[in-house]
mmCIF file of C-alpha atoms and ligand atoms in Angstrom:
data_model
loop_
_atom_site.group_PDB
_atom_site.id
_atom_site.type_symbol
_atom_site.label_atom_id
_atom_site.label_comp_id
_atom_site.label_asym_id
_atom_site.label_seq_id
_atom_site.Cartn_x
_atom_site.Cartn_y
_atom_site.Cartn_z
ATOM 1 C CA MET A 18 91.039 24.492 -75.345
ATOM 2 C CA ARG A 19 93.659 25.463 -77.920
ATOM 3 C CA ARG A 20 96.768 23.303 -77.605
ATOM 4 C CA LYS A 21 100.262 24.746 -77.461
ATOM 5 C CA LEU A 22 102.525 24.011 -80.427
ATOM 6 C CA ALA A 23 106.279 23.443 -80.506
ATOM 7 C CA ALA A 24 107.075 23.477 -84.230
ATOM 8 C CA GLY A 25 110.519 22.725 -85.610
ATOM 9 C CA ASN A 26 111.650 23.894 -89.043
ATOM 10 C CA TRP A 27 114.603 21.911 -90.351
ATOM 11 C CA LYS A 28 114.926 24.163 -93.444
ATOM 12 C CA MET A 29 117.349 22.607 -95.973
ATOM 13 C CA ASN A 30 118.901 20.281 -93.419
ATOM 14 C CA GLY A 31 118.537 16.588 -92.750
ATOM 15 C CA LEU A 32 119.084 13.185 -94.279
ATOM 16 C CA ARG A 33 117.184 9.999 -93.441
ATOM 17 C CA ALA A 34 119.743 9.105 -90.757
ATOM 18 C CA ASP A 35 118.788 12.261 -88.869
ATOM 19 C CA LEU A 36 115.202 11.090 -88.398
ATOM 20 C CA THR A 37 116.248 9.087 -85.334
ATOM 21 C CA GLN A 38 115.822 12.416 -83.463
ATOM 22 C CA LEU A 39 112.090 12.271 -83.937
ATOM 23 C CA ALA A 40 111.314 9.271 -81.730
ATOM 24 C CA THR A 41 112.967 11.075 -78.794
ATOM 25 C CA LEU A 42 110.943 14.210 -79.459
ATOM 26 C CA ALA A 43 107.682 12.290 -79.597
ATOM 27 C CA GLU A 44 108.189 11.336 -75.946
ATOM 28 C CA GLN A 45 108.094 15.046 -75.056
ATOM 29 C CA ARG A 46 104.490 15.560 -76.094
ATOM 30 C CA GLY A 47 102.454 16.744 -73.150
ATOM 31 C CA ASP A 48 98.761 16.758 -72.415
ATOM 32 C CA ASP A 49 98.334 20.186 -73.983
ATOM 33 C CA VAL A 50 101.474 20.437 -76.174
ATOM 34 C CA ASP A 51 101.778 19.258 -79.766
ATOM 35 C CA VAL A 52 105.208 18.677 -81.290
ATOM 36 C CA LEU A 53 105.561 19.205 -85.038
ATOM 37 C CA ILE A 54 108.623 18.991 -87.268
ATOM 38 C CA CYS A 55 108.513 20.645 -90.686
ATOM 39 C CA LEU A 56 110.884 18.594 -92.782
ATOM 40 C CA PRO A 57 112.440 18.862 -96.230
ATOM 41 C CA ALA A 58 109.949 17.267 -98.644
ATOM 42 C CA THR A 59 112.394 14.402 -99.304
ATOM 43 C CA LEU A 60 112.070 13.140 -95.704
ATOM 44 C CA ILE A 61 108.336 13.371 -95.078
ATOM 45 C CA GLY A 62 107.470 10.013 -96.595
ATOM 46 C CA SER A 63 110.040 8.282 -94.374
ATOM 47 C CA CYS A 64 108.196 9.292 -91.197
ATOM 48 C CA ALA A 65 105.111 7.103 -91.531
ATOM 49 C CA GLY A 66 104.252 5.560 -88.199
ATOM 50 C CA LEU A 67 106.353 7.901 -86.088
ATOM 51 C CA PRO A 68 104.211 9.361 -83.278
ATOM 52 C CA ILE A 69 104.949 12.975 -84.095
ATOM 53 C CA ALA A 70 103.245 15.521 -86.341
ATOM 54 C CA ILE A 71 105.046 16.182 -89.625
ATOM 55 C CA GLY A 72 104.804 19.233 -91.841
ATOM 56 C CA GLY A 73 106.182 20.593 -95.084
ATOM 57 C CA GLN A 74 108.008 23.907 -95.372
ATOM 58 C CA ASP A 75 106.296 25.288 -98.478
ATOM 59 C CA CYS A 76 103.812 24.226 -101.144
ATOM 60 C CA HIS A 77 102.705 25.398 -104.566
ATOM 61 C CA MET A 78 99.426 27.261 -104.970
ATOM 62 C CA ALA A 79 98.253 24.907 -107.751
ATOM 63 C CA THR A 80 97.021 21.365 -107.182
ATOM 64 C CA HIS A 81 99.210 19.885 -109.937
ATOM 65 C CA GLY A 82 100.741 20.798 -113.272
ATOM 66 C CA ALA A 83 103.827 22.008 -115.084
ATOM 67 C CA HIS A 84 105.792 23.503 -112.160
ATOM 68 C CA THR A 85 109.209 21.880 -112.246
ATOM 69 C CA GLY A 86 110.729 21.452 -108.803
ATOM 70 C CA ASP A 87 107.612 22.372 -106.849
ATOM 71 C CA VAL A 88 105.460 20.271 -104.527
ATOM 72 C CA SER A 89 101.695 20.606 -104.093
ATOM 73 C CA ALA A 90 99.838 20.607 -100.790
ATOM 74 C CA ALA A 91 98.048 17.384 -101.785
ATOM 75 C CA MET A 92 101.440 15.729 -102.353
ATOM 76 C CA LEU A 93 102.532 16.701 -98.849
ATOM 77 C CA ALA A 94 99.295 15.367 -97.380
ATOM 78 C CA ASP A 95 99.643 12.180 -99.433
ATOM 79 C CA VAL A 96 102.947 11.280 -97.738
ATOM 80 C CA GLY A 97 101.706 12.051 -94.233
ATOM 81 C CA ALA A 98 102.102 15.774 -93.596
ATOM 82 C CA THR A 99 99.403 17.451 -91.506
ATOM 83 C CA HIS A 100 100.864 20.975 -91.590
ATOM 84 C CA VAL A 101 102.769 23.251 -93.947
ATOM 85 C CA ILE A 102 104.638 26.514 -93.396
ATOM 86 C CA THR A 103 103.658 29.278 -95.814
ATOM 87 C CA GLY A 104 105.260 32.678 -96.246
ATOM 88 C CA HIS A 105 108.469 31.964 -94.354
ATOM 89 C CA SER A 106 110.694 35.012 -94.762
ATOM 90 C CA GLU A 107 113.323 32.864 -96.494
ATOM 91 C CA CYS A 108 110.722 31.882 -99.135
ATOM 92 C CA ARG A 109 109.470 35.451 -99.387
ATOM 93 C CA THR A 110 113.068 36.588 -100.019
ATOM 94 C CA ASP A 111 114.588 33.678 -101.970
ATOM 95 C CA HIS A 112 111.552 33.132 -104.194
ATOM 96 C CA HIS A 113 110.184 36.705 -104.259
ATOM 97 C CA GLU A 114 106.898 35.616 -102.691
ATOM 98 C CA THR A 115 104.296 38.345 -102.276
ATOM 99 C CA ASP A 116 101.494 38.373 -99.722
ATOM 100 C CA ALA A 117 99.087 37.366 -102.502
ATOM 101 C CA ILE A 118 101.204 34.317 -103.305
ATOM 102 C CA VAL A 119 101.340 33.367 -99.631
ATOM 103 C CA ALA A 120 97.538 33.666 -99.388
ATOM 104 C CA ALA A 121 97.096 31.495 -102.508
ATOM 105 C CA LYS A 122 99.461 28.851 -101.145
ATOM 106 C CA SER A 123 97.641 28.899 -97.812
ATOM 107 C CA ARG A 124 94.276 28.440 -99.570
ATOM 108 C CA ALA A 125 95.707 25.502 -101.519
ATOM 109 C CA ALA A 126 96.972 23.976 -98.283
ATOM 110 C CA HIS A 127 93.549 24.314 -96.639
ATOM 111 C CA ASP A 128 91.896 22.750 -99.688
ATOM 112 C CA ALA A 129 94.238 19.768 -99.250
ATOM 113 C CA GLY A 130 93.307 19.488 -95.570
ATOM 114 C CA LEU A 131 96.583 20.841 -94.201
ATOM 115 C CA ILE A 132 97.006 23.254 -91.304
ATOM 116 C CA THR A 133 99.042 26.287 -92.368
ATOM 117 C CA ILE A 134 101.649 28.067 -90.279
ATOM 118 C CA ILE A 135 101.600 31.482 -91.941
ATOM 119 C CA CYS A 136 104.746 33.508 -91.190
ATOM 120 C CA ILE A 137 104.869 37.271 -90.863
ATOM 121 C CA GLY A 138 107.483 39.651 -89.475
ATOM 122 C CA GLU A 139 109.382 42.857 -90.019
ATOM 123 C CA THR A 140 112.936 43.560 -91.171
ATOM 124 C CA LEU A 141 115.375 45.396 -88.930
ATOM 125 C CA ALA A 142 115.013 48.517 -91.077
ATOM 126 C CA GLN A 143 111.224 48.410 -90.675
ATOM 127 C CA ARG A 144 111.541 48.016 -86.890
ATOM 128 C CA GLU A 145 113.996 50.883 -86.667
ATOM 129 C CA ALA A 146 111.693 53.030 -88.790
ATOM 130 C CA GLY A 147 108.855 52.349 -86.333
ATOM 131 C CA THR A 148 106.671 50.628 -88.924
ATOM 132 C CA THR A 149 106.553 47.112 -87.406
ATOM 133 C CA LEU A 150 102.812 47.124 -86.685
ATOM 134 C CA ASP A 151 102.010 48.536 -90.140
ATOM 135 C CA VAL A 152 104.041 45.732 -91.724
ATOM 136 C CA ILE A 153 102.243 43.176 -89.559
ATOM 137 C CA ASP A 154 98.852 44.612 -90.544
ATOM 138 C CA ALA A 155 99.678 44.484 -94.252
ATOM 139 C CA GLN A 156 101.002 40.932 -94.054
ATOM 140 C CA LEU A 157 98.027 39.707 -92.018
ATOM 141 C CA ALA A 158 95.574 41.308 -94.439
ATOM 142 C CA GLY A 159 97.405 40.086 -97.533
ATOM 143 C CA SER A 160 98.742 36.664 -96.531
ATOM 144 C CA VAL A 161 95.954 35.169 -94.421
ATOM 145 C CA PRO A 162 93.147 33.976 -96.710
ATOM 146 C CA HIS A 163 89.462 34.418 -95.935
ATOM 147 C CA CYS A 164 89.101 30.643 -95.499
ATOM 148 C CA ALA A 165 91.389 30.758 -92.450
ATOM 149 C CA THR A 166 89.978 29.493 -89.167
ATOM 150 C CA ALA A 167 91.533 28.768 -85.798
ATOM 151 C CA ASP A 168 91.418 25.086 -86.763
ATOM 152 C CA ASN A 169 93.293 25.347 -90.059
ATOM 153 C CA THR A 170 95.665 28.273 -89.439
ATOM 154 C CA VAL A 171 98.406 29.200 -87.010
ATOM 155 C CA ILE A 172 100.198 32.554 -87.274
ATOM 156 C CA ALA A 173 103.957 32.707 -86.661
ATOM 157 C CA TYR A 174 105.429 36.092 -85.762
ATOM 158 C CA GLU A 175 109.053 35.928 -86.876
ATOM 159 C CA PRO A 176 110.996 39.201 -86.871
ATOM 160 C CA ILE A 177 113.389 38.676 -89.773
ATOM 161 C CA TRP A 178 116.306 40.188 -87.873
ATOM 162 C CA ALA A 179 115.897 37.544 -85.159
ATOM 163 C CA ILE A 180 115.968 34.508 -87.462
ATOM 164 C CA GLY A 181 119.216 32.582 -87.139
ATOM 165 C CA THR A 182 121.007 35.576 -85.606
ATOM 166 C CA GLY A 183 120.861 34.892 -81.868
ATOM 167 C CA LYS A 184 119.143 38.294 -81.476
ATOM 168 C CA VAL A 185 115.763 38.124 -79.786
ATOM 169 C CA PRO A 186 113.246 40.944 -79.267
ATOM 170 C CA THR A 187 112.530 41.951 -75.691
ATOM 171 C CA THR A 188 109.529 40.301 -74.127
ATOM 172 C CA ASP A 189 107.817 43.721 -74.256
ATOM 173 C CA GLN A 190 108.378 43.866 -78.024
ATOM 174 C CA ILE A 191 107.031 40.341 -78.474
ATOM 175 C CA ALA A 192 104.055 41.148 -76.227
ATOM 176 C CA GLN A 193 103.189 44.241 -78.246
ATOM 177 C CA VAL A 194 103.185 42.421 -81.588
ATOM 178 C CA HIS A 195 101.376 39.318 -80.325
ATOM 179 C CA ALA A 196 98.646 41.409 -78.676
ATOM 180 C CA HIS A 197 98.290 43.338 -81.925
ATOM 181 C CA ILE A 198 98.010 40.156 -84.033
ATOM 182 C CA HIS A 199 95.469 38.731 -81.564
ATOM 183 C CA ALA A 200 93.350 41.888 -81.793
ATOM 184 C CA ARG A 201 93.505 41.949 -85.602
ATOM 185 C CA LEU A 202 92.447 38.300 -85.819
ATOM 186 C CA ILE A 203 89.498 38.962 -83.490
ATOM 187 C CA ALA A 204 88.451 41.913 -85.661
ATOM 188 C CA ARG A 205 88.500 39.820 -88.842
ATOM 189 C CA PHE A 206 87.512 36.267 -87.942
ATOM 190 C CA ALA A 207 84.582 34.948 -85.901
ATOM 191 C CA ASP A 208 86.946 32.583 -84.079
ATOM 192 C CA GLY A 209 89.878 35.014 -84.184
ATOM 193 C CA ALA A 210 90.497 34.787 -80.439
ATOM 194 C CA ASP A 211 91.274 31.080 -80.785
ATOM 195 C CA PHE A 212 94.056 31.246 -83.410
ATOM 196 C CA GLY A 213 97.426 29.961 -82.213
ATOM 197 C CA ILE A 214 100.169 32.609 -82.471
ATOM 198 C CA LEU A 215 103.752 31.291 -82.425
ATOM 199 C CA TYR A 216 106.881 33.315 -81.852
ATOM 200 C CA GLY A 217 109.905 32.425 -84.010
ATOM 201 C CA GLY A 218 113.474 33.716 -84.246
ATOM 202 C CA SER A 219 116.436 32.414 -82.219
ATOM 203 C CA VAL A 220 114.299 30.517 -79.691
ATOM 204 C CA LYS A 221 116.639 28.419 -77.528
ATOM 205 C CA GLY A 222 116.395 26.415 -74.338
ATOM 206 C CA ASP A 223 117.638 29.333 -72.275
ATOM 207 C CA ASN A 224 115.174 31.977 -73.530
ATOM 208 C CA ALA A 225 112.107 29.798 -74.165
ATOM 209 C CA ALA A 226 110.500 30.089 -70.723
ATOM 210 C CA ALA A 227 110.570 33.904 -70.804
ATOM 211 C CA ILE A 228 109.084 33.964 -74.315
ATOM 212 C CA PHE A 229 106.316 31.484 -73.432
ATOM 213 C CA ALA A 230 105.338 33.648 -70.442
ATOM 214 C CA VAL A 231 104.348 36.462 -72.832
ATOM 215 C CA PRO A 232 100.558 36.813 -73.291
ATOM 216 C CA HIS A 233 99.213 35.440 -76.601
ATOM 217 C CA VAL A 234 102.355 33.390 -77.309
ATOM 218 C CA THR A 235 100.973 29.885 -77.794
ATOM 219 C CA GLY A 236 104.162 28.188 -78.932
ATOM 220 C CA ALA A 237 107.259 28.583 -81.069
ATOM 221 C CA LEU A 238 108.562 28.031 -84.565
ATOM 222 C CA VAL A 239 112.141 26.906 -84.060
ATOM 223 C CA GLY A 240 114.839 26.613 -86.713
ATOM 224 C CA GLY A 241 118.411 25.901 -85.599
ATOM 225 C CA ALA A 242 117.503 24.576 -82.161
ATOM 226 C CA SER A 243 115.070 22.024 -83.636
ATOM 227 C CA LEU A 244 117.758 20.108 -85.519
ATOM 228 C CA LYS A 245 118.942 18.144 -82.520
ATOM 229 C CA ALA A 246 116.633 16.574 -79.949
ATOM 230 C CA VAL A 247 118.988 17.627 -77.172
ATOM 231 C CA ASP A 248 118.413 21.293 -78.106
ATOM 232 C CA PHE A 249 114.685 21.063 -78.911
ATOM 233 C CA THR A 250 113.697 19.055 -75.826
ATOM 234 C CA PRO A 251 114.218 21.894 -73.299
ATOM 235 C CA ILE A 252 112.111 24.197 -75.483
ATOM 236 C CA ILE A 253 109.256 21.689 -75.542
ATOM 237 C CA ALA A 254 109.605 21.270 -71.767
ATOM 238 C CA ALA A 255 109.446 25.043 -71.252
ATOM 239 C CA LEU A 256 106.267 25.203 -73.345
ATOM 240 C CA ALA A 257 104.682 22.372 -71.355
ATOM 241 C CA ALA A 258 105.507 24.189 -68.121
ATOM 242 C CA SER A 259 104.147 27.551 -69.324
HETATM 243 P P1 LIG B 321 115.877 30.112 -85.925
HETATM 244 O O1 LIG B 321 114.846 30.037 -87.163
HETATM 245 O O2 LIG B 321 115.211 29.458 -84.750
HETATM 246 O O3 LIG B 321 117.096 29.360 -86.397
HETATM 247 O O4 LIG B 321 116.157 31.552 -85.671
HETATM 248 C C1 LIG B 321 113.486 30.262 -86.968
HETATM 249 C C2 LIG B 321 112.743 30.133 -88.282
HETATM 250 O O5 LIG B 321 113.268 30.572 -89.322
HETATM 251 O O6 LIG B 321 111.616 29.607 -88.314
#
């Protein structure tokens, strides 16, 4: 059975002293819930031995070479990461990442043995124009590489207007997009029905249970509320209870 995933994304936050949060979170793992924290690359190597899954937040598409400031998927795996986020909207915007770049990074991550969390989602203007599902289709087709399987890939639906804003789609809106992603994955991949599909964007302790009750939501990608164990713990508990 596919396990549920509570994934935290610390973004550009956290020093070594903040890693004390992780031991508390590890206690929250349930029989069918995995807890993952995607850390700044500087912190990953300091987590060896902690009973929690650790991920990176981005990787380069090449295995090595002259790419000042970048980190390869093999480097993340070498210091203990099991997962990496690819195509987060902040990377797509800040670093002008295209779907093709996201697909190449995801392939590189799979080659290094990492599980990718591939992020997709519409802007507010796209939602208001009624093109959300078209945007999702284009991003799924362009960002998810052919080597994706339910074992090496998780999709995260993150409406850009919900990230860090406190605005959350209605459960009907989430249900529509998640059902659509699920159907598209089934149409393209032999094991498409088994892919995990996370929701991300302003998930908090007080809205988590309603979001996890939506069909085809198998977990969450959580930014702000993952920074402190006291905020992340109720989200993990809501996922375990769902
Ligand atoms: P947020 O971020 O939970 O702070 O909205 C989610 C994300 O960007 O993954």
